[in-house]
CSV table of C-alpha atoms in Angstrom, one decimal:
chain,number,residue,atom,x,y,z
A,21,MET,CA,3.0,-14.4,-49.2
A,22,GLN,CA,0.0,-13.5,-51.4
A,23,VAL,CA,-2.6,-16.4,-51.7
A,24,PHE,CA,-5.0,-16.6,-54.7
A,25,TYR,CA,-7.9,-19.1,-54.8
A,26,ARG,CA,-9.1,-18.3,-58.3
A,27,ILE,CA,-7.0,-18.4,-61.5
A,28,GLU,CA,-8.6,-15.2,-62.8
A,29,ASP,CA,-7.5,-13.2,-59.8
A,30,PHE,CA,-3.8,-13.8,-60.5
A,31,GLN,CA,-2.0,-11.1,-62.4
A,32,SER,CA,0.8,-12.1,-64.7
A,33,LEU,CA,4.4,-11.4,-63.4
A,34,PRO,CA,7.3,-10.1,-65.5
A,35,ASN,CA,9.7,-12.8,-64.0
A,36,ALA,CA,8.3,-15.8,-62.2
A,37,VAL,CA,10.0,-19.0,-61.1
A,38,VAL,CA,7.3,-21.6,-60.6
A,39,THR,CA,6.7,-25.0,-59.1
A,40,ILE,CA,3.6,-27.3,-59.2
A,41,GLY,CA,2.4,-29.9,-56.7
A,42,THR,CA,0.0,-31.0,-54.0
A,43,PHE,CA,2.7,-30.4,-51.4
A,44,ASP,CA,0.8,-32.5,-48.8
A,45,GLY,CA,2.8,-32.2,-45.6
A,46,VAL,CA,5.5,-30.0,-47.1
A,47,HIS,CA,8.0,-32.7,-46.3
A,48,LYS,CA,11.8,-32.8,-46.8
A,49,GLY,CA,11.4,-33.7,-50.5
A,50,HIS,CA,9.1,-30.6,-51.0
A,51,GLN,CA,11.5,-28.5,-49.0
A,52,LYS,CA,14.3,-29.4,-51.4
A,53,ILE,CA,12.2,-28.0,-54.3
A,54,LEU,CA,11.3,-24.9,-52.4
A,55,ARG,CA,14.9,-24.1,-51.4
A,56,ARG,CA,15.9,-24.4,-55.1
A,57,LEU,CA,13.0,-22.3,-56.1
A,58,LYS,CA,14.1,-19.5,-53.8
A,59,ALA,CA,17.7,-19.8,-54.8
A,60,ILE,CA,16.8,-19.4,-58.5
A,61,ALA,CA,14.6,-16.4,-57.6
A,62,GLN,CA,17.5,-14.7,-55.8
A,63,GLU,CA,19.9,-15.3,-58.7
A,64,THR,CA,17.5,-14.0,-61.3
A,65,ALA,CA,15.5,-11.3,-59.4
A,66,ALA,CA,12.4,-13.3,-59.9
A,67,LYS,CA,9.3,-13.9,-57.8
A,68,THR,CA,8.5,-17.4,-56.5
A,69,VAL,CA,5.1,-19.0,-57.3
A,70,VAL,CA,3.7,-22.3,-56.0
A,71,ILE,CA,0.7,-23.8,-57.8
A,72,THR,CA,-1.2,-26.3,-55.7
A,73,PHE,CA,-4.7,-27.8,-55.8
A,74,TYR,CA,-7.8,-28.2,-53.7
A,75,PRO,CA,-9.2,-30.7,-53.1
A,76,HIS,CA,-6.5,-33.3,-53.6
A,77,PRO,CA,-6.6,-34.4,-57.2
A,78,ARG,CA,-6.8,-38.1,-56.3
A,79,SER,CA,-10.0,-37.5,-54.4
A,80,VAL,CA,-11.6,-36.1,-57.6
A,81,VAL,CA,-10.3,-38.5,-60.3
A,82,SER,CA,-10.3,-41.8,-58.3
A,83,SER,CA,-13.0,-44.2,-59.5
A,84,ASP,CA,-14.5,-44.6,-56.1
A,85,ASN,CA,-14.5,-40.9,-55.2
A,86,LYS,CA,-12.9,-41.8,-51.9
A,87,MET,CA,-11.7,-38.9,-49.8
A,88,ILE,CA,-7.9,-38.8,-49.5
A,89,LYS,CA,-6.8,-38.3,-45.9
A,90,LEU,CA,-4.2,-35.6,-45.8
A,91,LEU,CA,-1.2,-34.7,-43.8
A,92,SER,CA,-1.9,-31.0,-43.9
A,93,THR,CA,-5.1,-28.9,-44.2
A,94,MET,CA,-5.1,-26.0,-46.6
A,95,ASP,CA,-4.5,-23.6,-43.8
A,96,GLU,CA,-1.6,-25.7,-42.5
A,97,LYS,CA,-0.1,-25.9,-46.0
A,98,VAL,CA,-0.4,-22.1,-46.5
A,99,ALA,CA,1.5,-21.5,-43.2
A,100,LEU,CA,4.2,-24.1,-44.1
A,101,LEU,CA,4.8,-22.7,-47.6
A,102,GLU,CA,5.0,-19.1,-46.2
A,103,ASN,CA,7.8,-20.3,-43.9
A,104,TYR,CA,9.8,-21.1,-47.0
A,105,GLY,CA,9.6,-17.6,-48.4
A,106,VAL,CA,7.1,-18.3,-51.2
A,107,ASP,CA,6.0,-15.0,-52.7
A,108,TYR,CA,2.7,-16.2,-54.4
A,109,LEU,CA,0.5,-19.2,-53.8
A,110,LEU,CA,-2.1,-20.1,-56.4
A,111,VAL,CA,-4.6,-22.6,-55.1
A,112,ILE,CA,-6.5,-24.0,-58.1
A,113,PRO,CA,-9.9,-25.5,-57.5
A,114,PHE,CA,-9.5,-29.1,-58.8
A,115,THR,CA,-12.7,-30.3,-60.5
A,116,ARG,CA,-13.6,-33.0,-63.0
A,117,GLU,CA,-13.6,-30.3,-65.7
A,118,PHE,CA,-10.2,-29.1,-64.7
A,119,SER,CA,-8.8,-32.6,-64.7
A,120,GLU,CA,-9.6,-32.8,-68.4
A,121,LEU,CA,-7.3,-29.9,-69.2
A,122,SER,CA,-4.4,-31.2,-71.3
A,123,SER,CA,-0.8,-30.5,-70.3
A,124,GLU,CA,-0.4,-28.3,-73.4
A,125,ASN,CA,-3.3,-26.2,-72.3
A,126,PHE,CA,-2.2,-26.1,-68.7
A,127,ILE,CA,1.2,-24.8,-69.9
A,128,GLN,CA,-0.2,-22.2,-72.2
A,129,LYS,CA,-3.2,-21.0,-70.1
A,130,ILE,CA,-1.8,-21.3,-66.6
A,131,LEU,CA,2.0,-21.2,-66.7
A,132,ILE,CA,2.5,-18.7,-69.6
A,133,ASP,CA,-0.7,-16.6,-69.9
A,134,THR,CA,-1.7,-16.4,-66.3
A,135,ILE,CA,1.6,-16.4,-64.4
A,136,GLY,CA,4.3,-15.4,-66.8
A,137,THR,CA,6.6,-18.3,-66.0
A,138,LYS,CA,10.3,-17.9,-66.9
A,139,LYS,CA,11.5,-21.0,-65.2
A,140,LEU,CA,9.6,-24.1,-64.1
A,141,VAL,CA,11.0,-26.3,-61.3
A,142,ILE,CA,9.4,-29.7,-60.7
A,143,GLY,CA,10.1,-32.8,-58.7
A,144,TYR,CA,11.5,-35.9,-60.4
A,145,ASP,CA,8.2,-37.7,-60.4
A,146,HIS,CA,5.8,-34.9,-61.0
A,147,LYS,CA,3.2,-35.2,-63.8
A,148,PHE,CA,0.4,-32.7,-64.7
A,149,GLY,CA,-2.4,-32.3,-67.1
A,150,LYS,CA,-5.0,-34.8,-68.3
A,151,ASN,CA,-4.0,-38.4,-67.5
A,152,ARG,CA,-0.8,-37.0,-66.0
A,153,GLU,CA,0.6,-36.6,-69.5
A,154,GLY,CA,2.8,-33.6,-68.7
A,155,SER,CA,6.3,-34.6,-67.5
A,156,PHE,CA,9.8,-33.2,-67.3
A,157,GLU,CA,10.8,-35.1,-70.4
A,158,ASN,CA,7.7,-34.0,-72.3
A,159,VAL,CA,8.2,-30.3,-71.5
A,160,LYS,CA,12.0,-30.5,-72.1
A,161,ALA,CA,11.5,-32.1,-75.5
A,162,ASN,CA,9.1,-29.3,-76.5
A,163,SER,CA,10.9,-26.4,-74.7
A,164,HIS,CA,11.5,-24.7,-78.0
A,165,LYS,CA,7.8,-23.9,-78.1
A,166,TYR,CA,7.6,-22.4,-74.7
A,167,SER,CA,8.9,-19.1,-73.2
A,168,PHE,CA,10.5,-20.7,-70.1
A,169,GLU,CA,13.2,-23.0,-69.0
A,170,ILE,CA,12.6,-26.2,-66.9
A,171,GLU,CA,14.6,-27.8,-64.2
A,172,GLU,CA,14.0,-31.2,-62.5
A,173,ILE,CA,14.8,-31.8,-58.8
A,174,SER,CA,16.1,-35.2,-57.9
A,175,ARG,CA,14.5,-37.5,-55.4
A,176,GLU,CA,15.3,-36.7,-51.7
A,177,ASP,CA,16.4,-39.9,-49.9
A,178,ILE,CA,16.7,-40.6,-46.2
A,179,ASP,CA,18.4,-43.9,-45.3
A,180,SER,CA,18.3,-44.8,-49.0
A,181,ILE,CA,14.5,-44.5,-49.0
A,182,GLY,CA,12.7,-41.9,-51.2
A,183,ILE,CA,10.5,-39.5,-49.3
A,184,SER,CA,6.8,-39.3,-50.3
A,185,SER,CA,3.6,-38.1,-48.8
A,186,THR,CA,2.2,-41.6,-49.2
A,187,LYS,CA,5.0,-43.1,-47.1
A,188,ILE,CA,4.4,-40.5,-44.4
A,189,ARG,CA,0.7,-41.0,-44.4
A,190,ASN,CA,1.3,-44.8,-43.9
A,191,ALA,CA,3.6,-44.1,-41.0
A,192,VAL,CA,1.0,-41.8,-39.3
A,193,LEU,CA,-1.7,-44.4,-39.9
A,194,GLN,CA,0.5,-47.0,-38.1
A,195,GLY,CA,1.2,-44.6,-35.2
A,196,ASP,CA,4.9,-44.3,-36.2
A,197,VAL,CA,5.0,-40.5,-35.6
A,198,LYS,CA,8.8,-40.6,-35.0
A,199,LEU,CA,9.3,-41.9,-38.6
A,200,ALA,CA,6.9,-39.3,-39.8
A,201,LYS,CA,8.9,-36.6,-38.2
A,202,HIS,CA,12.1,-38.0,-39.8
A,203,TYR,CA,10.5,-37.5,-43.2
A,204,LEU,CA,8.6,-34.3,-42.5
A,205,GLY,CA,11.4,-32.4,-40.7
A,206,ASN,CA,8.9,-31.5,-37.9
A,207,HIS,CA,6.4,-33.2,-35.6
A,208,TYR,CA,3.2,-34.3,-37.2
A,209,SER,CA,0.4,-32.2,-35.8
A,210,ILE,CA,-3.4,-31.8,-35.7
A,211,SER,CA,-5.4,-28.8,-34.6
A,212,GLY,CA,-8.9,-28.7,-33.2
A,213,LEU,CA,-11.5,-27.2,-31.0
A,214,VAL,CA,-11.7,-28.2,-27.3
A,215,VAL,CA,-15.3,-29.5,-26.6
A,216,LYS,CA,-17.1,-30.9,-23.6
A,217,GLY,CA,-16.9,-34.6,-23.3
A,218,LYS,CA,-18.2,-37.0,-20.6
A,219,GLN,CA,-15.6,-35.7,-18.2
A,220,LEU,CA,-14.8,-39.2,-17.0
A,221,GLY,CA,-11.1,-38.4,-16.8
A,222,ARG,CA,-11.9,-35.8,-14.1
A,223,THR,CA,-13.3,-38.5,-11.8
A,224,ILE,CA,-10.0,-40.3,-11.7
A,225,GLY,CA,-7.8,-37.2,-11.4
A,226,PHE,CA,-6.9,-36.8,-15.1
A,227,PRO,CA,-9.2,-34.1,-16.6
A,228,THR,CA,-8.8,-34.3,-20.4
A,229,ALA,CA,-9.5,-31.8,-23.2
A,230,ASN,CA,-11.5,-33.5,-25.9
A,231,VAL,CA,-10.3,-32.2,-29.3
A,232,GLN,CA,-12.7,-32.0,-32.2
A,233,VAL,CA,-10.8,-32.0,-35.5
A,234,ARG,CA,-13.1,-30.1,-37.9
A,235,GLU,CA,-11.3,-30.8,-41.2
A,236,GLN,CA,-12.8,-34.1,-42.4
A,237,ALA,CA,-9.8,-34.9,-44.7
A,238,LYS,CA,-7.2,-34.4,-41.9
A,239,LEU,CA,-5.4,-37.7,-41.2
A,240,ILE,CA,-5.7,-38.8,-37.5
A,241,PRO,CA,-2.9,-41.1,-36.3
A,242,ALA,CA,-3.5,-44.7,-35.2
A,243,ASP,CA,-5.3,-45.4,-32.0
A,244,GLY,CA,-3.1,-45.4,-28.9
A,245,VAL,CA,-1.4,-43.3,-26.2
A,246,TYR,CA,1.1,-40.6,-27.3
A,247,ALA,CA,3.5,-38.1,-25.8
A,248,VAL,CA,2.5,-34.7,-27.3
A,249,LYS,CA,3.4,-31.1,-27.3
A,250,VAL,CA,0.4,-28.8,-26.9
A,251,LEU,CA,0.2,-25.3,-28.3
A,252,TYR,CA,-2.4,-23.2,-26.5
A,253,LYS,CA,-2.4,-19.6,-27.8
A,254,THR,CA,1.3,-18.8,-27.8
A,255,GLU,CA,2.3,-21.3,-25.0
A,256,TRP,CA,3.8,-24.7,-25.5
A,257,LEU,CA,2.8,-27.3,-22.9
A,258,ASN,CA,3.5,-31.0,-22.4
A,259,GLY,CA,0.8,-33.6,-22.4
A,260,MET,CA,-0.3,-37.2,-23.0
A,261,LEU,CA,-2.9,-38.0,-25.5
A,262,ASN,CA,-5.3,-40.9,-26.2
A,263,ILE,CA,-6.9,-41.7,-29.5
A,264,GLY,CA,-9.5,-44.4,-29.5
A,265,VAL,CA,-12.9,-45.6,-28.2
A,266,ARG,CA,-12.0,-45.7,-24.5
A,267,PRO,CA,-12.9,-49.4,-24.1
A,268,THR,CA,-12.7,-49.4,-20.3
A,269,VAL,CA,-15.4,-46.8,-19.9
A,270,ASP,CA,-17.7,-47.0,-23.0
A,271,GLY,CA,-16.0,-48.4,-26.0
A,272,GLN,CA,-18.2,-46.5,-28.5
A,273,SER,CA,-17.3,-43.4,-30.5
A,274,LYS,CA,-13.7,-42.5,-31.2
A,275,THR,CA,-12.2,-39.5,-29.4
A,276,VAL,CA,-9.0,-37.5,-29.3
A,277,GLU,CA,-8.4,-36.4,-25.8
A,278,VAL,CA,-5.3,-34.9,-24.2
A,279,TYR,CA,-4.3,-34.5,-20.5
A,280,ILE,CA,-2.1,-31.4,-20.2
A,281,PHE,CA,0.5,-31.7,-17.5
A,282,ASP,CA,0.5,-29.0,-14.7
A,283,PHE,CA,-2.4,-27.2,-16.3
A,284,ASP,CA,-5.8,-26.4,-14.8
A,285,ARG,CA,-7.4,-23.6,-16.9
A,286,ASP,CA,-10.8,-23.8,-18.6
A,287,ILE,CA,-10.1,-24.0,-22.3
A,288,TYR,CA,-13.5,-25.1,-23.7
A,289,GLY,CA,-14.2,-23.4,-27.0
A,290,GLU,CA,-10.5,-22.7,-27.6
A,291,ASN,CA,-8.4,-24.1,-30.4
A,292,ILE,CA,-5.2,-26.0,-29.6
A,293,THR,CA,-2.5,-27.7,-31.7
A,294,LEU,CA,-1.1,-31.1,-30.8
A,295,GLN,CA,2.4,-32.2,-32.0
A,296,PHE,CA,2.9,-36.0,-31.9
A,297,VAL,CA,6.3,-36.8,-30.4
A,298,GLU,CA,6.1,-40.5,-29.7
A,299,LYS,CA,3.6,-43.4,-29.4
A,300,VAL,CA,4.0,-45.1,-26.0
A,301,ARG,CA,1.4,-47.9,-26.2
A,302,GLU,CA,-1.7,-49.2,-27.8
A,303,GLU,CA,-5.2,-48.4,-26.4
A,304,MET,CA,-6.1,-51.1,-23.9
A,305,LYS,CA,-9.2,-52.3,-22.0
A,306,PHE,CA,-8.7,-52.5,-18.2
A,307,ASP,CA,-10.6,-54.3,-15.4
A,308,GLY,CA,-12.0,-51.1,-14.0
A,309,LEU,CA,-11.2,-47.5,-13.3
A,310,ASN,CA,-8.5,-48.2,-10.7
A,311,ALA,CA,-6.5,-50.3,-13.1
A,312,LEU,CA,-7.0,-47.6,-15.8
A,313,LYS,CA,-5.8,-44.9,-13.3
A,314,ASN,CA,-2.7,-46.8,-12.4
A,315,GLN,CA,-1.8,-47.2,-16.0
A,316,ILE,CA,-2.4,-43.6,-16.8
A,317,GLU,CA,-0.1,-42.6,-13.9
A,318,ALA,CA,2.6,-44.9,-15.3
A,319,ASP,CA,2.1,-43.5,-18.8
A,320,GLY,CA,2.5,-40.0,-17.3
A,321,VAL,CA,5.8,-40.8,-15.7
A,322,GLN,CA,7.1,-42.3,-19.0
A,323,ILE,CA,5.8,-39.5,-21.2
A,324,ARG,CA,7.3,-36.8,-18.9
A,325,LYS,CA,10.7,-38.4,-19.4
A,326,ILE,CA,10.3,-38.5,-23.1
A,327,LEU,CA,9.2,-34.9,-23.4
A,328,ASN,CA,11.9,-33.7,-21.0
A,329,SER,CA,14.8,-35.6,-22.6
């Protein structure tokens, strides 16, 4: 997959089938669009193009300029899209100025002049252009003016509920990582750098790796204790993870720390990925380190069962 971060670097294609969206999380609804995109490309000998934006458009156009917490960083999104056989990814820098581009100009300048679109595939609720004025109905009604066809992909439902990135973000914020997986098709994950902490876990027999998530916009699940899968280099390991302020020992700044089962290597300065399998309990304050140690031991037994089932 070729990735372009500037519109002017993209060279027009003779036959492109294109989709547009933020694709946060690349969930099952997005996957339905991507499968259709690839099928059309195979039927018509076309190249697939995904247009996405950075930063998230809502973080730019919202009245309070509030940062949107995201399911996937740009690097994660690139990797996920590549897994679906996308040929070209165009990441458009989303600015206030770009948000003023009308849907008519977006179609002419981006879809036609820049890419060479022959077919546009969009989700049932996708809108584009200034004030989200561009829609399937709008493009379809004016299709005689354009040099491409358009196809709308219906909503993807699970248990009669439409999948959306917003629903998944809410599930993650509530710690319901099992529901998030149900909608994503894979475990919700975060990646980060292992940094030195206060090493209090080591004093009670549970040395933990403190994980620093460097992408500010990355959504961190709710505080609590989780069963997790840990990717270290190319090796998958099991572990239990705590997110919170550690009220028993200091109760101050929030940390993400993981105890990796049956593992005693020094991984400071290394990057690891954590896949959230299940939340097992809320973070709690205990009457001292012995009570905390006993609870962690019980958590470990429960989490090993979850991860080995």
